[in-house]
Coordinates of C-alpha atoms in Angstrom, one line a residue:
M1 CA -19.3 -18.0 -12.7
A2 CA -19.2 -21.1 -14.8
L3 CA -15.5 -20.7 -15.2
A4 CA -15.2 -20.2 -11.4
D5 CA -17.2 -23.4 -10.8
Q6 CA -14.9 -25.4 -13.1
L7 CA -11.8 -24.1 -11.3
L8 CA -13.3 -24.7 -7.9
A9 CA -14.2 -28.3 -8.8
A10 CA -10.7 -28.9 -10.2
W11 CA -9.1 -27.5 -7.1
L12 CA -11.3 -29.6 -4.8
K13 CA -10.5 -32.7 -6.7
Q14 CA -6.8 -31.9 -6.6
E15 CA -7.0 -31.5 -2.8
G16 CA -8.8 -34.9 -2.4
H17 CA -12.3 -33.6 -1.7
E18 CA -15.5 -34.5 -3.5
E19 CA -16.5 -32.6 -6.6
P20 CA -19.8 -30.7 -6.4
P21 CA -22.6 -31.4 -8.9
P22 CA -23.3 -28.8 -11.6
P23 CA -25.4 -25.9 -10.1
A24 CA -29.0 -25.6 -11.0
E25 CA -28.5 -22.3 -12.7
H26 CA -26.1 -23.9 -15.2
R27 CA -28.4 -26.8 -15.9
R28 CA -31.2 -24.2 -16.4
A29 CA -29.0 -22.2 -18.8
E30 CA -28.5 -25.4 -20.8
Q31 CA -32.3 -26.0 -21.0
H32 CA -33.0 -22.4 -22.2
P33 CA -31.4 -20.6 -25.2
A34 CA -29.2 -17.6 -24.5
G35 CA -31.4 -14.6 -23.5
A36 CA -34.5 -16.7 -22.9
V37 CA -34.2 -16.7 -19.2
A38 CA -34.2 -12.9 -19.0
A39 CA -36.8 -12.3 -21.7
D40 CA -39.4 -15.0 -21.1
P41 CA -41.8 -14.0 -18.2
A42 CA -42.8 -17.7 -18.0
A43 CA -39.2 -18.8 -17.3
P44 CA -38.8 -20.6 -14.0
P45 CA -37.7 -18.6 -11.0
A46 CA -34.1 -18.6 -9.7
P47 CA -33.2 -21.9 -7.8
P48 CA -33.2 -21.7 -4.0
P49 CA -30.0 -21.4 -2.1
E50 CA -28.2 -24.7 -1.5
R51 CA -25.6 -26.0 0.9
L52 CA -23.5 -28.9 -0.2
R53 CA -21.3 -31.0 2.1
L54 CA -18.3 -32.3 0.3
G55 CA -16.6 -34.9 2.5
E56 CA -16.6 -34.4 6.2
R57 CA -15.4 -30.8 6.7
V58 CA -15.9 -29.0 3.4
L59 CA -19.0 -26.9 2.9
L60 CA -20.1 -25.1 -0.3
D61 CA -22.9 -22.6 -0.4
R62 CA -24.4 -21.6 -3.7
D63 CA -27.1 -19.0 -4.4
T64 CA -28.3 -16.8 -7.2
G65 CA -31.0 -14.2 -7.5
A66 CA -32.0 -10.6 -8.1
L67 CA -30.2 -7.6 -6.8
R68 CA -31.8 -5.4 -4.1
G69 CA -33.4 -2.2 -5.3
R70 CA -32.0 -0.8 -8.5
P71 CA -31.0 -1.4 -11.2
P72 CA -34.0 -3.4 -12.5
G73 CA -33.1 -6.7 -14.0
G74 CA -29.8 -6.9 -12.0
R75 CA -28.7 -10.4 -11.1
Y76 CA -26.1 -12.0 -8.9
S77 CA -24.5 -15.4 -8.4
R78 CA -22.4 -16.4 -5.4
R79 CA -20.3 -19.2 -4.1
R80 CA -18.9 -19.6 -0.6
L81 CA -16.4 -22.4 0.2
R82 CA -15.3 -23.4 3.7
T83 CA -12.3 -25.7 4.1
P84 CA -10.5 -26.8 7.2
A85 CA -7.2 -25.1 8.2
A86 CA -4.9 -24.9 11.1
H87 CA -6.7 -23.4 14.1
G88 CA -9.7 -22.5 12.1
I89 CA -11.5 -22.4 8.7
E90 CA -10.5 -20.9 5.4
Q91 CA -13.5 -19.2 3.9
L92 CA -13.6 -18.1 0.2
T93 CA -16.5 -16.1 -1.2
L94 CA -16.9 -15.3 -4.9
T95 CA -19.7 -13.0 -6.0
V96 CA -20.6 -12.0 -9.6
A97 CA -23.1 -9.1 -10.2
S98 CA -24.4 -7.9 -13.5
A99 CA -27.1 -5.7 -15.0
T100 CA -28.3 -4.8 -18.5
E101 CA -25.8 -2.5 -20.4
Q102 CA -23.5 -2.4 -17.4
P103 CA -20.1 -4.0 -16.9
C104 CA -20.1 -7.2 -14.8
W105 CA -18.5 -6.9 -11.4
L106 CA -16.6 -9.7 -9.6
R107 CA -15.6 -9.8 -6.0
L108 CA -13.4 -12.4 -4.3
E109 CA -13.0 -12.5 -0.5
A110 CA -10.6 -14.7 1.4
E111 CA -10.9 -14.9 5.2
H112 CA -9.5 -17.0 8.1
L113 CA -12.1 -17.8 10.7
P114 CA -10.5 -19.0 14.0
T115 CA -12.2 -21.9 15.8
G116 CA -12.1 -20.4 19.2
A117 CA -11.3 -17.3 21.3
G118 CA -7.7 -16.6 22.2
I119 CA -6.3 -18.5 19.3
R120 CA -3.5 -16.5 17.5
T121 CA -3.6 -16.9 13.7
S122 CA -1.7 -15.3 10.9
S123 CA -2.8 -11.7 10.2
R124 CA -2.3 -12.2 6.4
V125 CA -4.5 -14.5 4.4
P126 CA -2.7 -15.6 1.3
V127 CA -4.1 -14.7 -2.1
P128 CA -6.3 -17.6 -3.2
E129 CA -5.2 -19.7 -6.2
L130 CA -8.7 -19.0 -7.6
A131 CA -7.6 -15.4 -8.3
R132 CA -4.5 -16.5 -10.2
G133 CA -6.6 -19.0 -12.1
L134 CA -9.5 -16.7 -13.0
L135 CA -7.7 -13.5 -14.1
P136 CA -6.0 -15.0 -17.1
L137 CA -9.4 -16.3 -18.3
L138 CA -11.3 -13.0 -17.8
D139 CA -11.0 -9.6 -19.6
A140 CA -10.8 -8.0 -16.1
T141 CA -10.2 -4.2 -15.7
D142 CA -10.1 -1.6 -12.9
G143 CA -11.6 1.3 -14.8
P144 CA -9.2 1.9 -17.6
V145 CA -6.5 -0.3 -16.2
A146 CA -6.2 -4.0 -17.1
L147 CA -5.8 -6.5 -14.2
S148 CA -3.6 -9.5 -14.9
A149 CA -2.1 -12.3 -12.7
R150 CA 1.5 -11.4 -13.7
P151 CA 3.2 -8.1 -14.1
R152 CA 3.4 -6.5 -17.5
V153 CA 6.6 -5.1 -18.9
I154 CA 6.3 -1.5 -20.2
A155 CA 8.2 -0.7 -23.4
K156 CA 9.4 2.7 -24.5
G157 CA 6.3 3.4 -26.5
E158 CA 3.9 2.5 -23.7
V159 CA 5.0 5.1 -21.1
D160 CA 2.4 7.7 -22.0
A161 CA -0.4 5.1 -21.7
L162 CA 0.9 4.0 -18.3
I163 CA 1.0 7.7 -17.0
D164 CA -2.6 8.2 -18.3
E165 CA -3.7 5.1 -16.3
L166 CA -2.0 6.4 -13.1
C167 CA -3.8 9.8 -13.4
D168 CA -7.2 8.4 -14.5
P169 CA -9.9 9.4 -12.0
E170 CA -11.8 6.2 -12.6
R171 CA -9.1 4.0 -11.3
R172 CA -10.0 2.4 -7.9
L173 CA -7.1 0.1 -7.0
P174 CA -3.4 0.9 -6.6
V175 CA -0.9 0.5 -9.4
V176 CA 2.5 -1.1 -8.4
V177 CA 5.4 -0.2 -10.7
A178 CA 8.8 -2.0 -10.4
S179 CA 12.1 -0.7 -11.8
V180 CA 15.0 -2.8 -13.0
P181 CA 18.6 -1.9 -12.1
P182 CA 20.6 -0.8 -15.1
A183 CA 23.3 -3.5 -14.9
V184 CA 20.8 -6.4 -14.4
A185 CA 19.2 -8.3 -17.3
M186 CA 15.4 -8.0 -17.4
D187 CA 14.6 -11.7 -17.5
T188 CA 16.9 -12.4 -14.5
W189 CA 15.3 -9.6 -12.4
L190 CA 11.8 -10.7 -13.3
A191 CA 12.4 -14.3 -12.3
E192 CA 14.5 -13.7 -9.1
V193 CA 12.9 -10.6 -7.7
V194 CA 9.8 -9.2 -9.4
H195 CA 7.6 -12.3 -9.6
P196 CA 8.2 -13.4 -5.9
L197 CA 7.9 -9.8 -4.7
L198 CA 4.5 -9.2 -6.4
R199 CA 3.0 -12.6 -5.9
Q200 CA 0.8 -11.5 -3.0
L201 CA -0.7 -8.6 -5.1
T202 CA -2.7 -10.6 -7.6
G203 CA -6.1 -9.0 -7.9
L204 CA -5.3 -6.3 -5.4
A205 CA -3.3 -4.0 -7.7
S206 CA -2.3 -3.5 -11.4
L207 CA 1.3 -4.7 -11.8
Y208 CA 3.9 -3.2 -14.2
V209 CA 7.6 -3.4 -14.7
L210 CA 9.5 -0.5 -16.5
G211 CA 11.9 -1.7 -19.1
H212 CA 15.3 -0.2 -19.4
A213 CA 14.3 2.1 -22.3
A214 CA 11.0 3.2 -20.6
L215 CA 12.5 4.0 -17.2
P216 CA 14.1 7.4 -18.1
L217 CA 11.1 8.6 -20.0
F218 CA 8.8 7.7 -17.1
N219 CA 11.0 9.5 -14.5
V220 CA 11.3 12.6 -16.7
A221 CA 7.5 12.9 -17.1
L222 CA 6.9 12.2 -13.4
E223 CA 9.4 14.5 -11.7
Y224 CA 8.0 14.1 -8.2
H225 CA 6.9 10.5 -8.5
K226 CA 10.1 8.7 -9.7
V227 CA 11.1 5.1 -9.3
Y228 CA 14.5 3.7 -10.3
G229 CA 17.4 1.6 -9.3
G230 CA 15.4 -1.6 -8.6
A231 CA 13.0 0.1 -6.3
V232 CA 9.2 -0.5 -6.4
R233 CA 6.6 2.2 -6.0
T234 CA 2.9 1.9 -5.1
Y235 CA 0.8 4.6 -6.8
L236 CA -2.6 5.1 -5.1
P237 CA -5.5 6.5 -7.0
E238 CA -5.7 10.2 -8.1
V239 CA -2.0 10.8 -8.9
D240 CA -1.2 14.5 -9.4
P241 CA 2.1 14.6 -11.4
A242 CA 2.6 18.3 -10.9
S243 CA 2.5 18.2 -7.1
R244 CA 5.6 17.6 -5.1
H245 CA 3.4 17.2 -2.0
D246 CA 1.4 14.4 -3.7
G247 CA 4.6 12.5 -4.3
A248 CA 4.9 11.8 -0.6
R249 CA 1.5 10.0 -0.7
H250 CA 2.8 7.1 -2.9
P251 CA 5.2 4.8 -0.9
V252 CA 8.5 3.6 -2.2
M253 CA 10.3 0.4 -1.3
P254 CA 14.0 0.7 -1.9
R255 CA 16.1 -2.0 -3.5
R256 CA 18.1 -2.4 -0.3
R257 CA 15.1 -3.7 1.6
I258 CA 14.2 -6.0 -1.2
D259 CA 17.7 -7.5 -1.3
E260 CA 17.7 -8.1 2.5
D261 CA 14.7 -10.4 2.4
V262 CA 12.4 -10.7 -0.7
R263 CA 9.7 -12.6 1.3
R264 CA 9.5 -10.0 4.0
A265 CA 9.6 -7.2 1.4
A266 CA 6.6 -8.9 -0.4
A267 CA 4.6 -8.9 2.8
L268 CA 5.4 -5.2 3.4
L269 CA 4.6 -4.3 -0.1
A270 CA 1.2 -6.0 0.0
R271 CA 0.2 -4.2 3.3
E272 CA -1.1 -1.0 1.7
P273 CA -3.1 -2.6 -1.2
R274 CA -4.7 -5.0 1.3
R275 CA -5.7 -2.1 3.6
F276 CA -7.0 -0.2 0.6
A277 CA -9.1 -3.1 -0.7
A278 CA -10.6 -3.7 2.7
E279 CA -11.7 0.0 3.1
L280 CA -12.8 0.6 -0.5
P281 CA -16.5 1.1 -1.0
L282 CA -18.2 -1.5 -3.2
P283 CA -19.5 -0.6 -6.6
D284 CA -23.3 -0.1 -6.7
L285 CA -24.0 -3.5 -8.3
L286 CA -22.0 -5.4 -5.6
A287 CA -23.5 -3.3 -2.8
A288 CA -26.9 -4.4 -4.0
V289 CA -26.2 -8.1 -3.5
P290 CA -28.1 -9.4 -0.4
V291 CA -26.3 -11.1 2.4
L292 CA -25.9 -14.8 2.2
Q293 CA -28.5 -16.8 4.1
P294 CA -27.4 -20.4 4.0
P295 CA -30.3 -22.9 4.2
P296 CA -30.4 -25.6 6.9
M297 CA -28.5 -28.7 6.0
E298 CA -30.3 -32.0 5.7
P299 CA -29.1 -34.3 8.5
R300 CA -27.2 -37.5 7.6
P301 CA -28.1 -40.9 9.0
A302 CA -26.0 -41.8 12.0
H303 CA -24.7 -45.1 10.6
P304 CA -25.6 -45.5 6.9
G305 CA -25.0 -49.2 6.2
P306 CA -24.7 -50.6 2.8
A307 CA -28.4 -51.6 2.6
Q308 CA -29.7 -48.5 4.3
P309 CA -31.6 -46.2 1.9
R310 CA -30.3 -42.7 1.3
P311 CA -32.4 -39.8 2.9
A312 CA -35.2 -38.4 0.8
R313 CA -34.1 -35.5 -1.4
P314 CA -35.9 -32.7 -3.1
G315 CA -37.1 -33.0 -6.6
P316 CA -35.1 -32.2 -9.8
A317 CA -35.6 -28.5 -9.4
E318 CA -33.3 -28.6 -6.4
S319 CA -29.6 -28.6 -7.0
G320 CA -28.0 -31.7 -5.6
A321 CA -30.7 -34.1 -6.7
G322 CA -28.2 -36.2 -8.7
A323 CA -25.3 -35.5 -6.4
G324 CA -22.8 -38.1 -5.4
S325 CA -22.1 -39.5 -2.0
G326 CA -22.1 -37.0 0.8
T327 CA -23.9 -34.2 -1.0
V328 CA -27.0 -32.6 0.6
A329 CA -29.4 -29.9 -0.5
A330 CA -31.8 -27.7 1.4
P331 CA -35.3 -29.0 2.0
R332 CA -38.2 -26.9 0.8
G333 CA -40.3 -27.2 3.9
T334 CA -39.5 -25.2 7.1
V335 CA -41.1 -24.8 10.4
P336 CA -42.9 -21.4 10.7
G337 CA -41.1 -20.4 13.9
Q338 CA -37.8 -21.4 12.4
A339 CA -38.6 -19.4 9.2
S340 CA -39.5 -16.3 11.3
A341 CA -36.2 -16.5 13.3
S342 CA -34.2 -17.0 10.1
A343 CA -35.8 -14.0 8.5
A344 CA -35.1 -11.8 11.5
D345 CA -31.5 -13.0 11.6
R346 CA -31.1 -12.2 7.9
C347 CA -32.6 -8.8 8.4
E348 CA -30.1 -8.1 11.2
R349 CA -27.1 -9.2 9.2
Q350 CA -28.2 -7.2 6.2
S351 CA -28.5 -4.1 8.4
R352 CA -25.0 -4.7 9.7
A353 CA -23.6 -5.1 6.2
D354 CA -25.3 -1.9 5.0
E355 CA -23.9 0.0 8.0
L356 CA -20.4 -1.3 7.2
E357 CA -20.8 -0.2 3.6
Q358 CA -22.0 3.3 4.7
V359 CA -18.9 3.6 6.9
R360 CA -16.7 2.7 3.9
R361 CA -18.4 5.3 1.8
S362 CA -18.1 8.0 4.5
L363 CA -14.4 7.2 5.0
D364 CA -13.7 7.3 1.2
S365 CA -15.6 10.7 0.9
S366 CA -13.6 12.2 3.9
R367 CA -10.3 11.1 2.4
R368 CA -11.1 12.6 -1.0
R369 CA -12.1 15.8 0.7
Q370 CA -8.9 15.8 2.7
A371 CA -6.9 15.3 -0.4
R372 CA -8.7 18.2 -2.2
L373 CA -8.1 20.5 0.8
L374 CA -4.4 19.6 1.0
A375 CA -4.0 20.3 -2.7
E376 CA -5.8 23.7 -2.4
T377 CA -3.6 24.8 0.6
D378 CA -0.3 23.4 -0.7
Q379 CA 0.6 26.5 -2.5
Q380 CA -0.4 28.8 0.4
D381 CA 1.6 26.6 2.9
A382 CA 4.7 26.8 0.7
V383 CA 4.5 30.6 0.7
L384 CA 3.9 30.7 4.4
R385 CA 6.9 28.4 5.1
H386 CA 9.1 30.5 2.8
V387 CA 8.2 33.7 4.7
S388 CA 8.7 31.9 8.0
A389 CA 12.2 30.9 7.0
Q390 CA 12.9 34.5 6.1
V391 CA 11.7 35.6 9.5
R392 CA 14.1 33.2 11.2
A393 CA 17.0 34.3 9.1
L394 CA 16.3 38.0 9.6
A395 CA 15.8 37.5 13.3
A396 CA 19.2 35.8 13.6
R397 CA 20.7 38.6 11.5
L398 CA 19.2 41.3 13.7
C399 CA 20.5 39.5 16.8
T400 CA 24.0 39.5 15.4
L401 CA 24.0 43.2 14.2
A402 CA 22.1 44.9 17.0
G403 CA 23.7 43.0 19.9
P404 CA 22.0 42.2 23.3
D405 CA 19.4 44.9 23.0
A406 CA 17.7 43.0 20.1
L407 CA 17.7 39.6 21.8
D408 CA 14.1 40.1 23.2
H409 CA 12.8 41.1 19.8
A410 CA 14.6 38.3 18.0
G411 CA 13.2 35.8 20.6
L412 CA 9.7 37.2 20.0
A413 CA 10.1 36.8 16.2
A414 CA 11.3 33.2 16.7
D415 CA 8.3 32.5 19.0
V416 CA 5.8 33.9 16.4
C417 CA 7.5 31.8 13.7
A418 CA 7.3 28.7 15.9
E419 CA 3.6 29.2 16.5
E420 CA 2.9 29.7 12.8
E421 CA 4.5 26.4 11.7
C422 CA 5.3 23.0 13.0
A423 CA 7.8 20.3 12.3
P424 CA 6.9 17.9 9.5
G425 CA 5.1 14.7 10.6
S426 CA 6.8 12.5 7.9
F427 CA 9.9 12.3 5.8
G428 CA 7.8 12.8 2.7
E429 CA 6.7 16.2 4.0
L430 CA 10.3 16.9 5.1
V431 CA 11.6 16.3 1.6
C432 CA 8.9 18.6 0.1
R433 CA 9.9 21.4 2.6
F434 CA 13.6 21.2 2.2
A435 CA 13.6 24.4 0.1
E436 CA 12.9 26.3 3.4
F437 CA 16.6 26.0 4.2
P438 CA 18.2 28.2 1.5
L439 CA 21.8 27.4 2.6
L440 CA 21.3 23.6 2.6
E441 CA 21.1 21.5 -0.5
F442 CA 19.9 18.0 -0.5
T443 CA 21.9 15.9 -3.1
G444 CA 20.9 12.5 -1.8
D445 CA 18.5 9.8 -3.0
E446 CA 14.9 10.7 -2.0
K447 CA 13.7 7.0 -2.0
E448 CA 16.1 6.2 0.9
T449 CA 14.6 9.1 2.9
L450 CA 11.0 8.3 2.0
A451 CA 11.5 4.6 3.1
L452 CA 11.9 5.8 6.7
D453 CA 8.2 6.6 6.8
G454 CA 7.6 2.8 6.9
Q455 CA 9.5 2.5 10.2
C456 CA 7.7 2.4 13.6
D457 CA 9.4 5.7 14.8
G458 CA 9.2 7.5 11.4
S459 CA 7.3 10.5 12.6
G460 CA 9.5 11.1 15.7
W461 CA 12.6 10.7 13.5
A462 CA 11.3 13.2 11.0
R463 CA 10.8 15.9 13.7
L464 CA 14.3 15.3 15.1
T465 CA 15.8 15.5 11.6
W466 CA 14.0 18.8 11.1
D467 CA 15.5 20.1 14.3
G468 CA 19.0 19.1 13.1
L469 CA 18.5 20.7 9.7
T470 CA 17.1 23.9 11.3
A471 CA 20.3 24.1 13.4
L472 CA 22.5 23.5 10.4
Q473 CA 20.7 26.3 8.5
E474 CA 21.4 28.8 11.3
Y475 CA 25.0 27.6 11.6
A476 CA 25.5 28.0 7.9
A477 CA 24.1 31.6 8.0
A478 CA 26.6 32.5 10.7
A479 CA 29.5 30.6 9.0
V480 CA 29.0 32.4 5.7
R481 CA 29.4 35.7 7.6
G482 CA 32.5 34.3 9.4
E483 CA 30.7 34.5 12.8
A484 CA 30.2 30.7 13.6
G485 CA 33.3 30.5 15.9
G486 CA 34.1 26.9 14.8
D487 CA 32.5 23.8 13.2
F488 CA 28.9 22.7 13.7
K489 CA 29.6 20.6 16.8
Q490 CA 31.1 23.6 18.5
W491 CA 28.1 25.6 17.4
C492 CA 25.9 23.0 19.2
E493 CA 28.0 23.2 22.3
H494 CA 27.8 27.0 22.5
T495 CA 24.6 27.8 20.7
P496 CA 24.0 31.6 20.5
A497 CA 21.0 33.0 22.3
G498 CA 17.9 33.1 20.0
C499 CA 19.2 30.2 17.8
H500 CA 17.8 26.7 17.6
H501 CA 19.6 24.3 19.9
F502 CA 20.6 20.8 18.7
P503 CA 22.1 18.2 21.2
P504 CA 25.9 18.3 20.8
R505 CA 26.2 14.5 21.4
K506 CA 24.1 13.9 18.3
A507 CA 26.5 16.0 16.1
V508 CA 29.4 13.9 15.0
R509 CA 32.5 15.4 13.3
G510 CA 33.6 12.3 11.3
E511 CA 33.7 8.6 11.1
S512 CA 36.1 6.3 12.9
R513 CA 39.4 5.2 11.4
T514 CA 37.9 1.7 10.9
V515 CA 35.2 3.1 8.7
T516 CA 37.5 5.4 6.7
S517 CA 40.0 2.6 6.0
H518 CA 37.4 0.1 5.0
G519 CA 36.9 0.3 1.2
K520 CA 33.2 -0.7 1.0
W521 CA 32.1 1.3 4.0
K522 CA 34.0 4.4 2.7
R523 CA 32.4 4.1 -0.7
Q524 CA 29.0 4.2 0.9
R525 CA 29.8 7.6 2.3
M526 CA 31.1 9.0 -1.0
L527 CA 27.9 10.9 -1.7
P528 CA 26.8 13.3 -4.5
V529 CA 27.9 16.9 -4.6
P530 CA 27.8 19.5 -7.5
A531 CA 30.7 19.7 -9.9
C532 CA 31.7 23.1 -8.4
V533 CA 32.6 21.3 -5.1
D534 CA 34.4 18.3 -6.7
S535 CA 34.9 17.5 -10.4
S536 CA 34.0 13.8 -9.7
R537 CA 30.6 14.9 -8.3
R538 CA 31.3 12.8 -5.2
A539 CA 32.7 13.7 -1.8
F540 CA 33.3 11.8 1.4
M541 CA 30.7 12.9 4.0
G542 CA 31.9 11.6 7.4
A543 CA 30.2 14.3 9.4
H544 CA 26.7 13.3 10.4
L545 CA 23.8 13.8 12.7
R546 CA 22.5 11.0 14.9
I547 CA 18.7 10.6 14.6
G548 CA 17.5 8.4 17.3
G549 CA 19.4 5.8 19.3
G550 CA 20.8 2.4 18.5
G551 CA 23.1 1.0 15.8
T552 CA 20.6 1.1 13.0
A553 CA 18.8 4.4 13.7
P554 CA 18.8 7.0 10.8
R555 CA 21.7 9.3 10.1
V556 CA 22.0 12.6 8.2
H557 CA 25.4 12.8 6.4
Y558 CA 26.5 16.2 5.2
L559 CA 29.5 18.2 3.8
D560 CA 30.2 21.6 5.3
D561 CA 31.4 23.8 2.4
C562 CA 30.4 27.2 3.8
S563 CA 34.0 28.4 3.5
R564 CA 34.0 27.9 -0.3
S565 CA 30.6 27.7 -1.9
G566 CA 28.7 29.1 1.1
R567 CA 26.5 26.0 1.4
I568 CA 26.1 22.7 3.3
Y569 CA 25.4 19.7 1.1
V570 CA 23.2 16.9 2.7
G571 CA 24.1 13.8 0.8
Y572 CA 22.2 11.2 2.7
I573 CA 19.1 10.9 5.0
G574 CA 18.3 7.3 5.7
L575 CA 19.0 4.2 7.9
H576 CA 22.4 3.9 9.4
L577 CA 25.1 3.0 6.8
T578 CA 27.3 0.0 7.4
N579 CA 29.9 0.1 10.2
T580 CA 31.2 -2.1 12.9
R581 CA 27.9 -2.0 14.9
T582 CA 25.5 -2.7 12.1
N583 CA 24.6 -6.2 10.9

């Protein structure tokens, strides 16, 4: 807290405000040797709360005392600074709590308080400079993970330690891991991209950058949680490296979005850690800190002339006795009725704070239980989906072999299958369930697909994409048998009875001549395929499915190779690639 007081005083001086006097607790610590305050029963009690006015519009509240309930001997110290801002007040609260043989906890809250109703203010409060100033001076950790003001570069020999930190159950905050493109120098990428991108995450997450040598080792070890190519991934607590389903829980920001606008990308990247920090339950020591009850301020004289004496002040035990001009402290005496009202107000605010903390703990407990249940049912769901896919394929086969007499039975089987499963609600779930389509192979970049979950229509797009893939699977099954009667668009125009219908206008055979003759645009559609399809491992995928409307809505690009390898290769699921209509 002494370090924080020094930084606050330096910042106030830099901003042109008055410096506060040393707190009473620091002066008391100077008068007593280390340990004497806690050990000596005759030591003076904690100083009363004080409110200081620094200039005309800056207020600083300071208090220290014992924690509520257990643990015995627990202490806290707190500072709350209010400074003027556009359309409101910026409020900064720093709380330190400690107890014998327990780690010291520090909490920093930044808020914007609007001055009136109906005033629109920014939804994001910037990370205070105090956080960037304090972290380099403290040996701060989040469980086993070190917290620093700047991202740390991971070398080849540090990959295992980073993976252990990601999976450690004691970790409370997210870990943000950035990758570096293979053809870009590390120093250049750090200065131009990483530092501006992660600037709003100081104190909200642990920050790392994978070096060129560490990147392949990291991705080999975390098969379902990869990050590469300049992308950035946010790893929430309780990473399960063996679960494909868990991989969808940790959002990825692709390099393309970062290159478009680093400032906007930084705001989007900070959204999840900010939400997580606001909803996270407090540690026991911080939860035992009582609510702040600022004392009434001593009024100033209306027109203090040069010869007019200063108002009477408390004795030396009160902080602010030797304060400079404009500094006031709380008086000892209070009116009985005023004290009663103040106690009732404090009791009510403490009750609301405790209720809020209880809601946080209930929310955290429910989310942990939800994660456990999802993990337990993941394997059973995978088996059920595999069997459901077999039911669909066999029903379509029965329809083809037995003719019209089997249509009712095939329809019944399809209805049962539809009741047993539903379309995925996110692209993360869609990627995890791609194995349900045995004749479709996804060769594209998963991070482009997972990035769609951050869009406003992500869930609706995911369901429509699932419908298109289901129709492609049924078409491929018929095409392999030579019974499709044309390409996929013709299949959509004349969908056989009992098969899944996909709108024909959303099935596009190929790109326009403008796209195919444009070198850069054509290269974007040269997508990965196995070597058995093309020795270069790339093939032009002009055929695509339209997912949603508009020039930037997602597209599914695929290569129909049913006549040769008996498969359809899906090389891209993501936002619309560049053409004449995209910006």
